[in-house]
Coordinates of C-alpha atoms in Angstrom, one line a residue:
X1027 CA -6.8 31.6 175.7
X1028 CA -10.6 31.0 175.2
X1029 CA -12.0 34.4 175.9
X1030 CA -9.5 35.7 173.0
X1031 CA -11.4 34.0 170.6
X1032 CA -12.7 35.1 167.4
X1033 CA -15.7 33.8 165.6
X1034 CA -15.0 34.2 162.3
X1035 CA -19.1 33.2 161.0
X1036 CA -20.1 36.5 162.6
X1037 CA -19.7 39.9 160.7
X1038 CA -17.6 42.4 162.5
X1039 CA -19.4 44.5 165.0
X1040 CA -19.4 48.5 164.9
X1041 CA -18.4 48.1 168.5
X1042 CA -16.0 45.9 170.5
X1043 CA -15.4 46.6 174.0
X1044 CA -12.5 44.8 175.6
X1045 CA -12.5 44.4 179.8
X1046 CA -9.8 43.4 181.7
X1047 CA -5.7 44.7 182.8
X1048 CA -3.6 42.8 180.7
X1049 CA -2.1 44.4 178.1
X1050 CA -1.0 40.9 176.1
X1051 CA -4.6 40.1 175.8
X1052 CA -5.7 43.2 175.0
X1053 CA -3.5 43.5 171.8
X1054 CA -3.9 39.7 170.9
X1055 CA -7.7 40.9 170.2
X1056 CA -7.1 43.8 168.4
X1057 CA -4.4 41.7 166.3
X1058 CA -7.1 39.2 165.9
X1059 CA -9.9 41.7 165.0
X1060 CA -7.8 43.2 161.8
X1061 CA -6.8 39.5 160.7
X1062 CA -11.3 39.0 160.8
X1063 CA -11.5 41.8 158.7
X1064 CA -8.7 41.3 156.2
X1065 CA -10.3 37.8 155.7
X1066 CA -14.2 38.8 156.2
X1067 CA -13.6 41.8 153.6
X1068 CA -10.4 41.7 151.4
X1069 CA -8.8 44.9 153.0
X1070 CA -6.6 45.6 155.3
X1071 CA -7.7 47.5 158.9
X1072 CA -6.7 51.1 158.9
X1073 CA -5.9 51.4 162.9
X1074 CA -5.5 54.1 165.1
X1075 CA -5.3 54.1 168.4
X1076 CA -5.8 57.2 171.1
X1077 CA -6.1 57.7 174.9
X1078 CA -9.5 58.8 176.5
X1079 CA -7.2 60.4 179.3
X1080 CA -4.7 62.4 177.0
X1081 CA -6.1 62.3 173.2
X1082 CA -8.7 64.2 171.7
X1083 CA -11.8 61.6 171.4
X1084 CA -14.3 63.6 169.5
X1085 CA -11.4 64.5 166.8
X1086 CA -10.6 60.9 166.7
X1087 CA -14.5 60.2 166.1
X1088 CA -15.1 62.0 163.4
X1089 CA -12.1 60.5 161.6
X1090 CA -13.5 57.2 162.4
X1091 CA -17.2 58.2 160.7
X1092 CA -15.7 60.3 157.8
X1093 CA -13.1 57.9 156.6
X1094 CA -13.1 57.4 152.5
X1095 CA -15.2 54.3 151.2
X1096 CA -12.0 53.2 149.2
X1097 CA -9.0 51.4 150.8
X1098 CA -9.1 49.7 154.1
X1099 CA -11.9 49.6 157.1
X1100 CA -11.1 52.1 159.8
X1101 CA -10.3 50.4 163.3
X1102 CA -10.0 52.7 166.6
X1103 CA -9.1 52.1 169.4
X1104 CA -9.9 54.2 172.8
X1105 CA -7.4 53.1 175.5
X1106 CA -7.5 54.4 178.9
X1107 CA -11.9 54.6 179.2
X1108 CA -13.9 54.3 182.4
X1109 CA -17.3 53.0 182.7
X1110 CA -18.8 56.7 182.4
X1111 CA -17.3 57.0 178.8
X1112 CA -19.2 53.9 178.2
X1113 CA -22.4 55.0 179.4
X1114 CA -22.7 57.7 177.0
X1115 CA -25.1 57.9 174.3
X1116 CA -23.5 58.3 171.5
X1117 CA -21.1 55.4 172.2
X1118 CA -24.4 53.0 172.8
X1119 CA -25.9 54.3 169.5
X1120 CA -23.7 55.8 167.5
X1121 CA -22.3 54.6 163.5
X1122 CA -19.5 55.2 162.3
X1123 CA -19.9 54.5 158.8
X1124 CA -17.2 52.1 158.1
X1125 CA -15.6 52.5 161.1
X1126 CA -15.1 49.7 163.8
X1127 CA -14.4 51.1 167.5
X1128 CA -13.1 49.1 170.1
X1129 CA -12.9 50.7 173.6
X1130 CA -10.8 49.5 176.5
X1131 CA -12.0 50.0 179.7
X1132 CA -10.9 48.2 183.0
X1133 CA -13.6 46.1 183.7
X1134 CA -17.5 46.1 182.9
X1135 CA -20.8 45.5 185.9
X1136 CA -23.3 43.5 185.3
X1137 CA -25.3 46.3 184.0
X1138 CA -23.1 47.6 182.0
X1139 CA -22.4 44.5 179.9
X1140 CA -26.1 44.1 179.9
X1141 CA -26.6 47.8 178.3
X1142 CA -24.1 47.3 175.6
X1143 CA -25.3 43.7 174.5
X1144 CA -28.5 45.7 174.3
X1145 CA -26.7 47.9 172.0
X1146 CA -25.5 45.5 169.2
X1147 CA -22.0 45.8 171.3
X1148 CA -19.5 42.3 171.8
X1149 CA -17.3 42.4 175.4
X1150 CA -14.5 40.7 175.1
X1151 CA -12.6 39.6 178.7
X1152 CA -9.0 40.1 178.8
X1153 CA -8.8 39.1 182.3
X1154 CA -5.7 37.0 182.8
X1155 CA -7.1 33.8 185.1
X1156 CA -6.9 34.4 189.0
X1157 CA -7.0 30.4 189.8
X1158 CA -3.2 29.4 190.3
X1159 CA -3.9 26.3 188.5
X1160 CA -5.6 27.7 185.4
X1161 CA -2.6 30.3 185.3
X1162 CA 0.1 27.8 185.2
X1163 CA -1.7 26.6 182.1
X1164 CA -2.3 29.8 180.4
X1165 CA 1.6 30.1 181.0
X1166 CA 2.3 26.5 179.8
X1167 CA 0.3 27.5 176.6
X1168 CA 2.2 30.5 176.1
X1169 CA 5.4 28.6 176.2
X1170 CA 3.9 25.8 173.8
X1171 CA 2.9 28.6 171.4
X1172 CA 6.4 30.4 171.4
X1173 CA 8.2 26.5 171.7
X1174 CA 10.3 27.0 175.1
X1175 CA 10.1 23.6 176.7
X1176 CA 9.2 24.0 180.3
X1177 CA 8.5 21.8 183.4
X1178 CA 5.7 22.4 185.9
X1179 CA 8.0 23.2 188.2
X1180 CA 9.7 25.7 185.9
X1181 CA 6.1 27.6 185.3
X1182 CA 5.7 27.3 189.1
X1183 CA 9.6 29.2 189.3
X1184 CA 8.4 31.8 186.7
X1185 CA 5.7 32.8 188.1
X1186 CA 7.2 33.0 191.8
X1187 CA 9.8 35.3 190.1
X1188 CA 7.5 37.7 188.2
X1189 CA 4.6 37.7 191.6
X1190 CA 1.6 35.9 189.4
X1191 CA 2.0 38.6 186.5
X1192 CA 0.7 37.0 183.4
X1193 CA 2.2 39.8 181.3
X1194 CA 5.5 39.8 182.8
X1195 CA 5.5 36.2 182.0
X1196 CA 4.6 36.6 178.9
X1197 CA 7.5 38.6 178.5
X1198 CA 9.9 36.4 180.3
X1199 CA 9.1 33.7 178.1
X1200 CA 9.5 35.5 174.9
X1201 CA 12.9 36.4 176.0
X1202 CA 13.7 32.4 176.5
X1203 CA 13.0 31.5 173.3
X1204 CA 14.8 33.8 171.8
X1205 CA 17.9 33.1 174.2
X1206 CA 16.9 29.3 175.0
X1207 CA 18.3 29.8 178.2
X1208 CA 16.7 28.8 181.7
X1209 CA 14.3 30.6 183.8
X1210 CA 16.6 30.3 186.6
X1211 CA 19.6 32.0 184.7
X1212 CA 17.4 34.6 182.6
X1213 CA 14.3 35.4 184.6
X1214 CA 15.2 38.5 187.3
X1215 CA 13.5 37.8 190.6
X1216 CA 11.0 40.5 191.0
X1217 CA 8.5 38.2 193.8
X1218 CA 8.3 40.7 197.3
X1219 CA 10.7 39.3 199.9
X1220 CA 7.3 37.8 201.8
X1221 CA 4.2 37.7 200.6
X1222 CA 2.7 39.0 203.2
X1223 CA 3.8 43.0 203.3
X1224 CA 2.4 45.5 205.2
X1225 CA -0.2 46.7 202.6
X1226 CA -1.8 43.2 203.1
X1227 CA -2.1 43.3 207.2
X1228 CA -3.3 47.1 206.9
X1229 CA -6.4 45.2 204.4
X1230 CA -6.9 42.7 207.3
X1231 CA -6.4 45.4 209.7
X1232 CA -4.2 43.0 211.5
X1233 CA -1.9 45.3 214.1
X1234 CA 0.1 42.2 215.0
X1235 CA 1.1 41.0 211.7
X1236 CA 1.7 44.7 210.6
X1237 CA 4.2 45.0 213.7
X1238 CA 5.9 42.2 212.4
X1239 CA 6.3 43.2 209.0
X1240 CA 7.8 46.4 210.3
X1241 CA 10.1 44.8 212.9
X1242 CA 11.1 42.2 209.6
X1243 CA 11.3 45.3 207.3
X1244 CA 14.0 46.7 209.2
X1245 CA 15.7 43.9 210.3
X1246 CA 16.0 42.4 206.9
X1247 CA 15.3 45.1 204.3
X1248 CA 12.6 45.0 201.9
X1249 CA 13.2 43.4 198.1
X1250 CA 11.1 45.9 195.8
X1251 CA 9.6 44.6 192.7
X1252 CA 12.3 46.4 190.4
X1253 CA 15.1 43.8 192.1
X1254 CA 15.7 46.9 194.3
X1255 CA 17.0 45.9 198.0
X1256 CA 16.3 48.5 200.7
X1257 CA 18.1 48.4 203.8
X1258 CA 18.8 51.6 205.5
X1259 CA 16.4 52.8 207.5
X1260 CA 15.6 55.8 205.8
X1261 CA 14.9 53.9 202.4
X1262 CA 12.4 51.3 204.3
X1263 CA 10.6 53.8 206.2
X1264 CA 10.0 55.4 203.3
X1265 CA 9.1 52.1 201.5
X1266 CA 6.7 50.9 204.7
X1267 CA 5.0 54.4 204.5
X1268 CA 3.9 53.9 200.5
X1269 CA 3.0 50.5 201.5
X1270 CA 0.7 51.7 204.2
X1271 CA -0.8 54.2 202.3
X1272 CA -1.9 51.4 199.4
X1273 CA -3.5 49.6 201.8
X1274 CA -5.6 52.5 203.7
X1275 CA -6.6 53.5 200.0
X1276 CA -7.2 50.2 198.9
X1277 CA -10.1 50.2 201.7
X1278 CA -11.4 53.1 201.2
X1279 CA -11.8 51.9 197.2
X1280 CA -13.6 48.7 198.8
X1281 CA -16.1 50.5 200.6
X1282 CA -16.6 52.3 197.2
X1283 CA -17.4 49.3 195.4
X1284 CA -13.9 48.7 193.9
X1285 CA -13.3 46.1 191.2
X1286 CA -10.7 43.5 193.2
X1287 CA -9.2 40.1 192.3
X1288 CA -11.4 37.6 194.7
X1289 CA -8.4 36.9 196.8
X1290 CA -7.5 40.7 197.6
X1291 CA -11.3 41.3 197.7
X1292 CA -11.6 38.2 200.6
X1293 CA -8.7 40.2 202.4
X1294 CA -10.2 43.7 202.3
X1295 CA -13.8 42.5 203.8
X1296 CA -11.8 40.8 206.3
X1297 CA -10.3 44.0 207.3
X1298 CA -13.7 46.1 206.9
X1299 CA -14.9 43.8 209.3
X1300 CA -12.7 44.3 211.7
X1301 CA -13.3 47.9 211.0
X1302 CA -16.9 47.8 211.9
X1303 CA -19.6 51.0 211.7
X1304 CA -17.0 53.1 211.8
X1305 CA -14.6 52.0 209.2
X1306 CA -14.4 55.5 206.6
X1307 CA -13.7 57.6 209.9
X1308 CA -11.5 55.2 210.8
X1309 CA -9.4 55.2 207.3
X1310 CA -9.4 58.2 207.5
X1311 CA -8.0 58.9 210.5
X1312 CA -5.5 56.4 210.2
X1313 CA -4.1 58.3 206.8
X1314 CA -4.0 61.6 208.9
X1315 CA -1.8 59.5 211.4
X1316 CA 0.5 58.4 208.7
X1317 CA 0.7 61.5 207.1
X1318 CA 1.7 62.9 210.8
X1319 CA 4.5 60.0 210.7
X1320 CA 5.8 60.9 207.1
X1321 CA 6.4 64.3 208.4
X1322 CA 8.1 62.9 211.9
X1323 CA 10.6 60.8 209.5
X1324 CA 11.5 63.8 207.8
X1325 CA 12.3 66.0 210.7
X1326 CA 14.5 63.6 212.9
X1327 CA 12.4 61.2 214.4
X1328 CA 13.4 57.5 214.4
X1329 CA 11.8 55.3 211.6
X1330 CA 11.3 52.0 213.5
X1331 CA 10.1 54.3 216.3
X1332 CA 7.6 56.1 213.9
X1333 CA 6.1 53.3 212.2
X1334 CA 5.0 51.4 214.9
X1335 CA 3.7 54.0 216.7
X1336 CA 1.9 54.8 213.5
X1337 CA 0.9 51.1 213.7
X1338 CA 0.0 51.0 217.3
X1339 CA -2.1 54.4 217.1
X1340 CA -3.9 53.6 213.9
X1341 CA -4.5 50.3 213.9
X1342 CA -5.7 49.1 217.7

């Protein structure tokens, strides 16, 4: 894809900073960063990789920076950052002798990406595209690459089954060429039974369509994205309540300034909206409401019952 590209007439940088969810990108880069150096230099990349939420960063820096001059170029990688690790000084500034650190971070503002071009620093988006259209042919040039002959309406099937997931496709498809088998046969259907669950109408703050996603729920069952089908009404209730829960935090996140895909982010301002002055109190009170109907559930009280009160109460 174009924003994995590497531009071989420029030296490597001391600091890469890659933006973006998916994981298949993410590691195409770094694959792509240690074939630059191995051609740019003669050696081969020594790599490590840590986590800025479980590993030891500062230990991992000072390996980076005191790394012999023989053999090959140091290469870390920090997975797991947040914007406030990329504020920091010493990431902005700092050498590392040798060294080459790459730091992967969910997504980059404006400012951000303007303080680290400032710095010398090269972002690199590994944003799978949001546009149907451009993802069917990000999918269509993944199965070109690994040779698995597919139709449009194949890629339109595969990504139906895995809900839009350019690394689950990804997947998928390497699994067909090694089996050469279809997508119908091979691929496990992990779409939600609708698309519209109650998550979504709690973002819209839509009572009616949340009723009738309960009333569906519970009539039908609920397909979960493991395969998983959930018909008792224990199991949906249970399902409906995590569901609701996403969405109230989802809003909350929004009214924080949340990093969304442009269709969920449409959705949410719809719902704050709706909402009006009052929309944090309101949140909030709905989550104390559906804490109060977790709690019902588990002492006796009827799920279908629960919900939509919790529905009716919270959301009109």
């Amino acid at each position: 894809m174009r924003q994995m590209a590497i531009d071989d007439r420029l030296p490597v940088r001391r600091l890469y900073v890659i933006a973006g969810s998916s994981r298949v990108l993410a590691t195409r880069f770094i694959e792509a960063l240690k074939e630059k150096i191995k051609r740019q230099e003669g050696v081969e990349a020594m790599f490590e990789r840590v986590s800025a939420k479980e590993g030891d960063v500062e230990e991992a820096l000072v390996r980076l920076a005191t790394a012999p001059l023989f053999g090959g170029r140091p290469l870390l990688l920090i997975e797991d950052a947040d914007e406030e690790l990329l504020g920091k000084e010493w990431l902005l500034k700092g050498h590392w002798g040798r060294g080459v650190l790459v730091v992967w971070v969910s997504g980059v503002n404006k400012s951000g990406k303007r303080r680290l071009k400032e710095a010398g620093a090269e972002v690199v988006d590994a944003n799978p595209p949001e546009n149907l259209r451009e993802l069917q042919e990000a999918v269509a040039n993944e199965a070109r690459r690994l040779k698995v002959r597919l139709t449009q309406r194949d890629i339109a099937e595969l990504l139906r089954r895995v809900d839009r997931d350019f690394d689950a496709a990804v997947k998928e498809l390497e699994k067909l060429a090694l089996s050469g088998g279809k997508v119908a046969d091979l691929v496990a259907d992990h779409a939600p039974s609708r698309a519209y669950d109650l998550t979504g109408a709690i973002e819209e703050w839509n009572a009616k369509a949340a009723l009738e996603v309960a009333k569906r729920s519970f009539e039908e069952g609920i397909r979960t994205r493991d395969g998983r089908k959930l018909t008792t009404p224990q199991d949906v209730v249970v399902h409906l309540v995590q569901q609701a829960l996403g969405g109230l935090s989802a809003l909350e996140a929004q009214i924080a300034g949340g990093d969304f895909p442009e269709w969920r982010r449409q959705r949410l301002m719809r719902g704050l909206q709706r909402l009006g002055r009052n929309a944090r109190a309101r949140i909030r009170r709905a989550v104390q409401v559906l804490y109060e109907t977790d709690a019902a559930v588990k002492s006796g009280a009827d799920p279908y019952l629960a919900i939509e009160a919790f529905i009716l109460r919270a959301l009109t």
